[in-house]
Short mmCIF file of C-alpha atoms in Angstrom, two decimals:
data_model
loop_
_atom_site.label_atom_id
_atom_site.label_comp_id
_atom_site.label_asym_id
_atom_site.label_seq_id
_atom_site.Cartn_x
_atom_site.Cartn_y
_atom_site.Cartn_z
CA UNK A 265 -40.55 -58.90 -26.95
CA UNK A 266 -41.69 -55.73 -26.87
CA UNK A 267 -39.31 -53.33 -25.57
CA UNK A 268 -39.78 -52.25 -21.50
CA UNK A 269 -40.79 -48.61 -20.68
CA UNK A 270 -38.87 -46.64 -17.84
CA UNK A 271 -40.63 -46.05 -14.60
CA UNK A 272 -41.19 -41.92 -14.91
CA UNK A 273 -41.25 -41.65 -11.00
CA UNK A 274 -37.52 -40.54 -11.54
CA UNK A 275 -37.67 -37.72 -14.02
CA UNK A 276 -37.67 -34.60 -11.52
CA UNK A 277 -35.47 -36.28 -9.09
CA UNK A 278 -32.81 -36.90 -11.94
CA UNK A 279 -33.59 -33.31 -13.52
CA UNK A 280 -32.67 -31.61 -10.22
CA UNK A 281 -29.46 -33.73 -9.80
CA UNK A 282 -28.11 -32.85 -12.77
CA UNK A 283 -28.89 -29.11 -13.13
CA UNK A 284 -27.80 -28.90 -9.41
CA UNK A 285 -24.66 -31.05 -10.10
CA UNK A 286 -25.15 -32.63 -6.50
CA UNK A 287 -27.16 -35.68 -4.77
CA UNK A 288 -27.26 -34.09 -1.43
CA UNK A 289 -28.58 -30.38 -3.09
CA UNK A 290 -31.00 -32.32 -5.51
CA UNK A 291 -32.36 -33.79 -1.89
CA UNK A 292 -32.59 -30.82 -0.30
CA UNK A 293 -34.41 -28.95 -2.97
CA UNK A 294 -36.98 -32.00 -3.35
CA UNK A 295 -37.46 -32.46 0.58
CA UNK A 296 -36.05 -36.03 0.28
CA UNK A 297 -33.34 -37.81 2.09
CA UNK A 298 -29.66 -38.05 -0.15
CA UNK A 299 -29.74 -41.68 0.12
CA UNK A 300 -33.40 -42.00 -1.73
CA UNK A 301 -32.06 -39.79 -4.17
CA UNK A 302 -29.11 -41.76 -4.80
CA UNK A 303 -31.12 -45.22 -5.13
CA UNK A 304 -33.14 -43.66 -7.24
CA UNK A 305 -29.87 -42.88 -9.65
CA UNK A 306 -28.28 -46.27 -9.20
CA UNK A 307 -31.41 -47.37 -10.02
CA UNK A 308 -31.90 -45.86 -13.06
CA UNK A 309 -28.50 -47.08 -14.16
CA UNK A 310 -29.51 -50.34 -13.63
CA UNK A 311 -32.59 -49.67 -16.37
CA UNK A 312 -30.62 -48.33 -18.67
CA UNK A 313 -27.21 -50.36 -18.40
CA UNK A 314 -24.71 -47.28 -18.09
CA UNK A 315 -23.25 -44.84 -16.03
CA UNK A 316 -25.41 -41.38 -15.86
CA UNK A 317 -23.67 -39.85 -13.63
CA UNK A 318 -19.20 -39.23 -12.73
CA UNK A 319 -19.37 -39.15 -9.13
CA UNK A 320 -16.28 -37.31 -7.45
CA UNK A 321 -15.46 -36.00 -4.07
CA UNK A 322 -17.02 -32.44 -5.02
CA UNK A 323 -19.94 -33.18 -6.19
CA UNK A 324 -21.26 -35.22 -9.35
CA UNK A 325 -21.78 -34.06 -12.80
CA UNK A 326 -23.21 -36.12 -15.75
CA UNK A 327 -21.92 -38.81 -18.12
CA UNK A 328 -22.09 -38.29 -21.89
CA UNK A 329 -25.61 -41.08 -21.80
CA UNK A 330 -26.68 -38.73 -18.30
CA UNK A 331 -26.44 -35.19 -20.39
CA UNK A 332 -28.17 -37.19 -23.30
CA UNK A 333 -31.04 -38.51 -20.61
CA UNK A 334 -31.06 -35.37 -18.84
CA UNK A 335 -32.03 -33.23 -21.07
CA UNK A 336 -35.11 -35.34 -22.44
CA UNK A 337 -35.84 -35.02 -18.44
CA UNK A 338 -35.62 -31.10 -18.28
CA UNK A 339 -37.94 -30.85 -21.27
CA UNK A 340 -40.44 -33.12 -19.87
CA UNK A 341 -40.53 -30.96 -16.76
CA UNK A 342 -40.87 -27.93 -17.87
CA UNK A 343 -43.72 -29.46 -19.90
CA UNK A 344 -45.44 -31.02 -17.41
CA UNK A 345 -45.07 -28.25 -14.70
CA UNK A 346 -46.51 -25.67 -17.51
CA UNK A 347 -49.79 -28.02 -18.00
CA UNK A 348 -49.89 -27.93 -14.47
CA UNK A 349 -49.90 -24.61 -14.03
CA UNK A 350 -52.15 -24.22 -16.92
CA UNK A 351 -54.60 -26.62 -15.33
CA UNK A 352 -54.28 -24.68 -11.95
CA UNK A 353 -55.57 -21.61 -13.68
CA UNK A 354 -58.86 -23.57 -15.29
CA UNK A 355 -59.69 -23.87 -12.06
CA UNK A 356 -59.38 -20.06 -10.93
CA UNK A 357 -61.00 -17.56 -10.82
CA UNK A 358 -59.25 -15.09 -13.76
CA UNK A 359 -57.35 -12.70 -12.46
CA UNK A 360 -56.09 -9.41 -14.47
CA UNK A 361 -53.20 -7.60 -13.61
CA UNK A 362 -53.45 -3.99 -14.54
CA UNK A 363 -50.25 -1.75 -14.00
CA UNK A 364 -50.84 1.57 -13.64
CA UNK A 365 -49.77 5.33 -11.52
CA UNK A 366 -51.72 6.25 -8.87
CA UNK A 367 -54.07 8.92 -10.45
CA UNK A 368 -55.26 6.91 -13.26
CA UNK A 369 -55.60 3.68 -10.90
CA UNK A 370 -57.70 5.69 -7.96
CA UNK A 371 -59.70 8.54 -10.41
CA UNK A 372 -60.90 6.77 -13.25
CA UNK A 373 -60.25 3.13 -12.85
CA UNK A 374 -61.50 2.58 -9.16
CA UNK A 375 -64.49 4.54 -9.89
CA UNK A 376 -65.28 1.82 -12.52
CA UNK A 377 -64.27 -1.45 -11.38
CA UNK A 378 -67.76 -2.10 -10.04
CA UNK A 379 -69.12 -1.60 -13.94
CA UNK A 380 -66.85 -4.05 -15.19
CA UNK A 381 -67.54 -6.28 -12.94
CA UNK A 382 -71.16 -6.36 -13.58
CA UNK A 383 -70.13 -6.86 -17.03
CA UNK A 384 -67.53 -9.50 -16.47
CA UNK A 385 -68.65 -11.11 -13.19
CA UNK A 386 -66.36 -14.61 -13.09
CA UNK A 387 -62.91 -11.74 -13.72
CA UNK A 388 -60.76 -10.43 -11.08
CA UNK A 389 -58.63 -7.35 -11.57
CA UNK A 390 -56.07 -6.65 -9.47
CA UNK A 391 -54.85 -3.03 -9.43
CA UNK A 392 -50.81 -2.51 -9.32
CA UNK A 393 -50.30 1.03 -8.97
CA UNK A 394 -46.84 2.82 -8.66
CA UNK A 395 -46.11 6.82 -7.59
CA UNK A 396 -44.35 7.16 -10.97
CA UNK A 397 -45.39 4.45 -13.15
CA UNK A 398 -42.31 4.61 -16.28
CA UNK A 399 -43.32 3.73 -19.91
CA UNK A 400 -40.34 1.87 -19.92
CA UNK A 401 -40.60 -0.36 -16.85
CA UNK A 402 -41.11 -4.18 -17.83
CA UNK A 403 -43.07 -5.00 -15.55
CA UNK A 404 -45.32 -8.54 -15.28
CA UNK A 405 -48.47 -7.05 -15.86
CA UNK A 406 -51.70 -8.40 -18.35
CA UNK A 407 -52.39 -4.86 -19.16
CA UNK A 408 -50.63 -0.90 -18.49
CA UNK A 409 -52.23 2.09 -18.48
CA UNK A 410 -49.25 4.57 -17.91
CA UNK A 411 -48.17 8.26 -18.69
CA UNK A 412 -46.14 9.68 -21.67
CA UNK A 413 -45.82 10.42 -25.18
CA UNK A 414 -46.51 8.66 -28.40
CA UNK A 415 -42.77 7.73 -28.97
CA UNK A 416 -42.68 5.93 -25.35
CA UNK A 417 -45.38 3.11 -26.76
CA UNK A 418 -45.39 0.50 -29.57
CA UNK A 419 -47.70 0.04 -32.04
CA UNK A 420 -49.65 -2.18 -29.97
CA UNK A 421 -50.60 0.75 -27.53
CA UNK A 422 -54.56 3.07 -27.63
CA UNK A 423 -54.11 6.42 -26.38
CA UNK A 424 -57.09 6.93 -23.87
CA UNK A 425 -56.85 10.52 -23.23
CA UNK A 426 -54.37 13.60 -24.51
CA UNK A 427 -52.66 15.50 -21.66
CA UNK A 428 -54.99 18.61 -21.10
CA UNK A 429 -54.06 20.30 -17.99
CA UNK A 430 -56.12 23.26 -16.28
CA UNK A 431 -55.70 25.28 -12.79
CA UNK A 432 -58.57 23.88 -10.37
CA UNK A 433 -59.23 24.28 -6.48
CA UNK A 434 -62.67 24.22 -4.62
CA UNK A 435 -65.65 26.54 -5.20
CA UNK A 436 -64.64 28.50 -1.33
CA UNK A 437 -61.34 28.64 -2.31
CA UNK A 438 -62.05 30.42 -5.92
CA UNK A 439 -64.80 32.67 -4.53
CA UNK A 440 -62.66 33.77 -2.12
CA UNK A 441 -60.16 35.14 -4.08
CA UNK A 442 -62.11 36.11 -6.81
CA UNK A 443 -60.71 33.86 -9.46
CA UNK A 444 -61.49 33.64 -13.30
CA UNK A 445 -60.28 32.37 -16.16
CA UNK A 446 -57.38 35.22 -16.03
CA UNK A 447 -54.28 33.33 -15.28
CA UNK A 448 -52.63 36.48 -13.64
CA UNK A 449 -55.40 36.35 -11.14
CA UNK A 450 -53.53 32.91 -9.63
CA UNK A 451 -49.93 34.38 -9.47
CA UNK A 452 -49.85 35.11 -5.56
CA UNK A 453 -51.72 31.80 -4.92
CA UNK A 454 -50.65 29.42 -3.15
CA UNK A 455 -49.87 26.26 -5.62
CA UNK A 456 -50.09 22.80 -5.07
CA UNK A 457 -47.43 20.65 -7.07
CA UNK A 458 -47.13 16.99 -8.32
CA UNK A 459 -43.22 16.10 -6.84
CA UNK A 460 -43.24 12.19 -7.43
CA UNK A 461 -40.63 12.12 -9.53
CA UNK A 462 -37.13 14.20 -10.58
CA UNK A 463 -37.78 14.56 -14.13
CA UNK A 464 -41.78 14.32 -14.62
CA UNK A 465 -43.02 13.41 -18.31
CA UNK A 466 -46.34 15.75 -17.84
CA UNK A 467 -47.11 19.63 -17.62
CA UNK A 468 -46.07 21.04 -14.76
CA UNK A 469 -46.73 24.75 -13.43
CA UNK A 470 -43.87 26.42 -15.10
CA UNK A 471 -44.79 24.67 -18.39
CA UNK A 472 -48.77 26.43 -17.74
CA UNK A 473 -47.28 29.60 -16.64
CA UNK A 474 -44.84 29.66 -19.40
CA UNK A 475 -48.04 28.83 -22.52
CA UNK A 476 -49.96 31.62 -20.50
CA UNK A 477 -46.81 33.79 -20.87
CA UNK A 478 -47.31 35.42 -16.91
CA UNK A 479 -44.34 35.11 -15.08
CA UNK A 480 -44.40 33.60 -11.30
CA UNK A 481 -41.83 32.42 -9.21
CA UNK A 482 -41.86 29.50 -6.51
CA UNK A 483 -43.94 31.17 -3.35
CA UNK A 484 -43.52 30.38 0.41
CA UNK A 485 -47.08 28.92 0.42
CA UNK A 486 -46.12 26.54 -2.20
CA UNK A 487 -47.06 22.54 -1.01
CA UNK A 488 -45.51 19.27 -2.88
CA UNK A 489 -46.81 16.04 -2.90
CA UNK A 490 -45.70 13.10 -3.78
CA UNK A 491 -49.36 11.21 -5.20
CA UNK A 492 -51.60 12.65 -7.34
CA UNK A 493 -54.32 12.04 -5.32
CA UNK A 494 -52.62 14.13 -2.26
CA UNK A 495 -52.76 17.50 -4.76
CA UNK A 496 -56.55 16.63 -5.27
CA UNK A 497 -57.27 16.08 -1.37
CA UNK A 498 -55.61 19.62 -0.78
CA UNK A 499 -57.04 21.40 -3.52
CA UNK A 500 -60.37 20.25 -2.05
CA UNK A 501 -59.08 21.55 1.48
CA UNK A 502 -58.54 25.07 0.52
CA UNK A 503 -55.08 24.60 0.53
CA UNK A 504 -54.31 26.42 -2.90
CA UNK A 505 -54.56 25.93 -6.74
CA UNK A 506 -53.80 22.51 -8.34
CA UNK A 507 -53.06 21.17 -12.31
CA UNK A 508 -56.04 19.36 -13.05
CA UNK A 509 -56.10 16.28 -15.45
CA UNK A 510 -58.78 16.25 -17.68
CA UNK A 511 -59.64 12.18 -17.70
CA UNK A 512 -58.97 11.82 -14.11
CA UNK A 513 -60.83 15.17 -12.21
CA UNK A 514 -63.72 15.19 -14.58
CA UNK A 515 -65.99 13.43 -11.67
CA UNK A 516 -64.53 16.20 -9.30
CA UNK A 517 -65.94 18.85 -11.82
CA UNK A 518 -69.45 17.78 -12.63
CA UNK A 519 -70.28 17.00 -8.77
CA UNK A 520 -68.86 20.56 -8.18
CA UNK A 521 -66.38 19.56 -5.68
CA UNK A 522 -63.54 21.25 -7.95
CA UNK A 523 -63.71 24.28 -10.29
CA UNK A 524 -61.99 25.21 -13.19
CA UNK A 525 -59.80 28.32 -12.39
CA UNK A 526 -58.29 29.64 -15.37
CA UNK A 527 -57.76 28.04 -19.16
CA UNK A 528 -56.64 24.41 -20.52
CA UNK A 529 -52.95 23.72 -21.93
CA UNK A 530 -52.75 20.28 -24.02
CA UNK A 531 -50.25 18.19 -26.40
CA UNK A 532 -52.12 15.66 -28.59
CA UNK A 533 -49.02 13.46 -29.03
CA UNK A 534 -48.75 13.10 -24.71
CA UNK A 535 -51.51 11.40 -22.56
CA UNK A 536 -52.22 8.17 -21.05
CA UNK A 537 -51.98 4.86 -23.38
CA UNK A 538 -52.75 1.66 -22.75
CA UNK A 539 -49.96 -1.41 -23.23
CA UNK A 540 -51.17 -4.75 -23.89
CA UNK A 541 -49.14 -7.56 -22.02
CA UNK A 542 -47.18 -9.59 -23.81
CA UNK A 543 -49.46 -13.13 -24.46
CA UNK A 544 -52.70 -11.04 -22.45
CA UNK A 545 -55.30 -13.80 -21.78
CA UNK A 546 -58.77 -13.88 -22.97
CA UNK A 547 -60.06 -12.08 -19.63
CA UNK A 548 -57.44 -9.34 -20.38
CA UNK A 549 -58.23 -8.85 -23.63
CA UNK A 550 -62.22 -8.30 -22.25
CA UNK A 551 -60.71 -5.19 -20.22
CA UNK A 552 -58.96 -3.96 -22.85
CA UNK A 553 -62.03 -3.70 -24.48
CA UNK A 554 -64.35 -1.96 -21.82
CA UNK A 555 -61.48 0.23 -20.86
CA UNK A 556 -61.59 1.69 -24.73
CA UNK A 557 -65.77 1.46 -24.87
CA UNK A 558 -66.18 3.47 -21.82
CA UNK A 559 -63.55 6.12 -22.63
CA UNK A 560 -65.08 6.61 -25.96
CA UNK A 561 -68.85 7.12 -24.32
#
């Protein structure tokens, strides 16, 4: 006779009991009553001839057959629930995650969703972008596009651009004060500074001042601000002279919205890179892709 299969109804109910070590906590987690759990143990017992479980007044915890049955049960739901999952997903839309600070995220990416999506018109991306986005942060992303120098990344990371840095403000601002490509010209200026983070990774003004070798202390007319895209909105007000990030203010430059007011400052080995995910997906890998073509055109 051949030999009689077990009803599989009772796999997640019997995983939950014994990771959770309790019939009335395996219920509560499943949304069923204690005593349906409990039949559904006894039950089980009954298939298999043995005790699976050592019940005691704090709780329950498995038999030498339950550990041996409930670990065939724990692999067979993690199994199932990933094929699930995986299934789910078919059925999606596919969505990319890309992880990123706010400058890169709103003046070069957001710019260009719309041309990827013309190019990839079934893929979502979904923008995560942080004030100081770390090279070292793990975070659960398809693909990263963050800040810092070639010893922050793996192999696995493309640098996009090299961190060039030149003084910009609007065209009223520079014509008012007469400014050219003399740095000294911007030393009673008021300047307007990046302050998202303690101990930044990038140029800042004392770094520019200090390659132009013009000294200049911290003025009263001085603004922080705490998003890159805050210094951009103020040096388009008039409010003073900001570091401009060649990559990310290139659009502000050839519409004429910024000018360049005095000369470039640049380390090859710093810039942003791009991070692959861990296992990206197919859709991922497609931005990947673009991201590189369109940098290199």
């Amino acid at each position: 006779m051949a030999e009689r299969l077990l009803d599989l109804g009772w796999v997640r109910i019997f995983e939950a009991v014994g990771r959770l070590g309790s019939l009335t906590a395996a219920a509560h987690e499943l949304g069923l009553s204690q005593p349906a759990v409990s039949y559904t143990v006894r039950n089980l017992e009954r298939q298999l001839g043995t005790p699976l479980l050592e019940r005691g007044h704090r709780g329950s915890t498995l038999s030498p057959a339950g550990e041996r049955l409930h670990r065939a049960a724990s692999a067979a739901v993690a199994e199932l629930d990933a094929g699930a999952r995986a299934i789910r997903r078919m059925s999606r839309r596919p969505v990319v995650r890309l992880f990123t600070d706010y400058g890169f995220a709103s003046f070069w990416m957001m710019p260009r969703v719309a041309q990827f999506r013309l190019v990839h018109p079934d893929t979502e991306v979904h923008i995560i972008a942080s004030a100081a986005a770390d090279p070292g942060t793990d975070e659960a992303e398809d693909v990263a596009v963050l800040f810092g120098t070639q010893s922050d990344f793996g192999a696995g990371a493309t640098q996009l651009f090299e961190e060039c840095v030149y003084p910009v403000c609007s065209p009223h601002f520079a014509a008012r004060h007469g400014l050219t490509d003399d740095p000294r010209a911007i030393v009673g200026l008021p300047l307007l500074h990046l302050d998202s983070t303690p101990h930044p990774r990038w140029f800042v003004w004392s770094d520019w001042f200090a390659a132009m070798h013009v000294a200049r202390e911290p003025g009263p007319g001085d603004l922080s601000l705490n998003t890159y895209g805050l210094v951009v909105q103020a040096a388009i007000a008039d409010q003073g002279v900001a570091l401009g990030w060649a990559g990310l203010i290139d659009g502000a430059i050839a519409d004429g919205t910024l000018v360049a007011a005095g000369p470039a400052l640049s380390r090859a080995e710093s810039g942003y890179w791009m991070r692959p995910g861990r296992e990206p997906s197919a859709p991922a890998l497609d931005l990947i892709e673009w991201i590189i073509g369109d940098v290199r055109r």
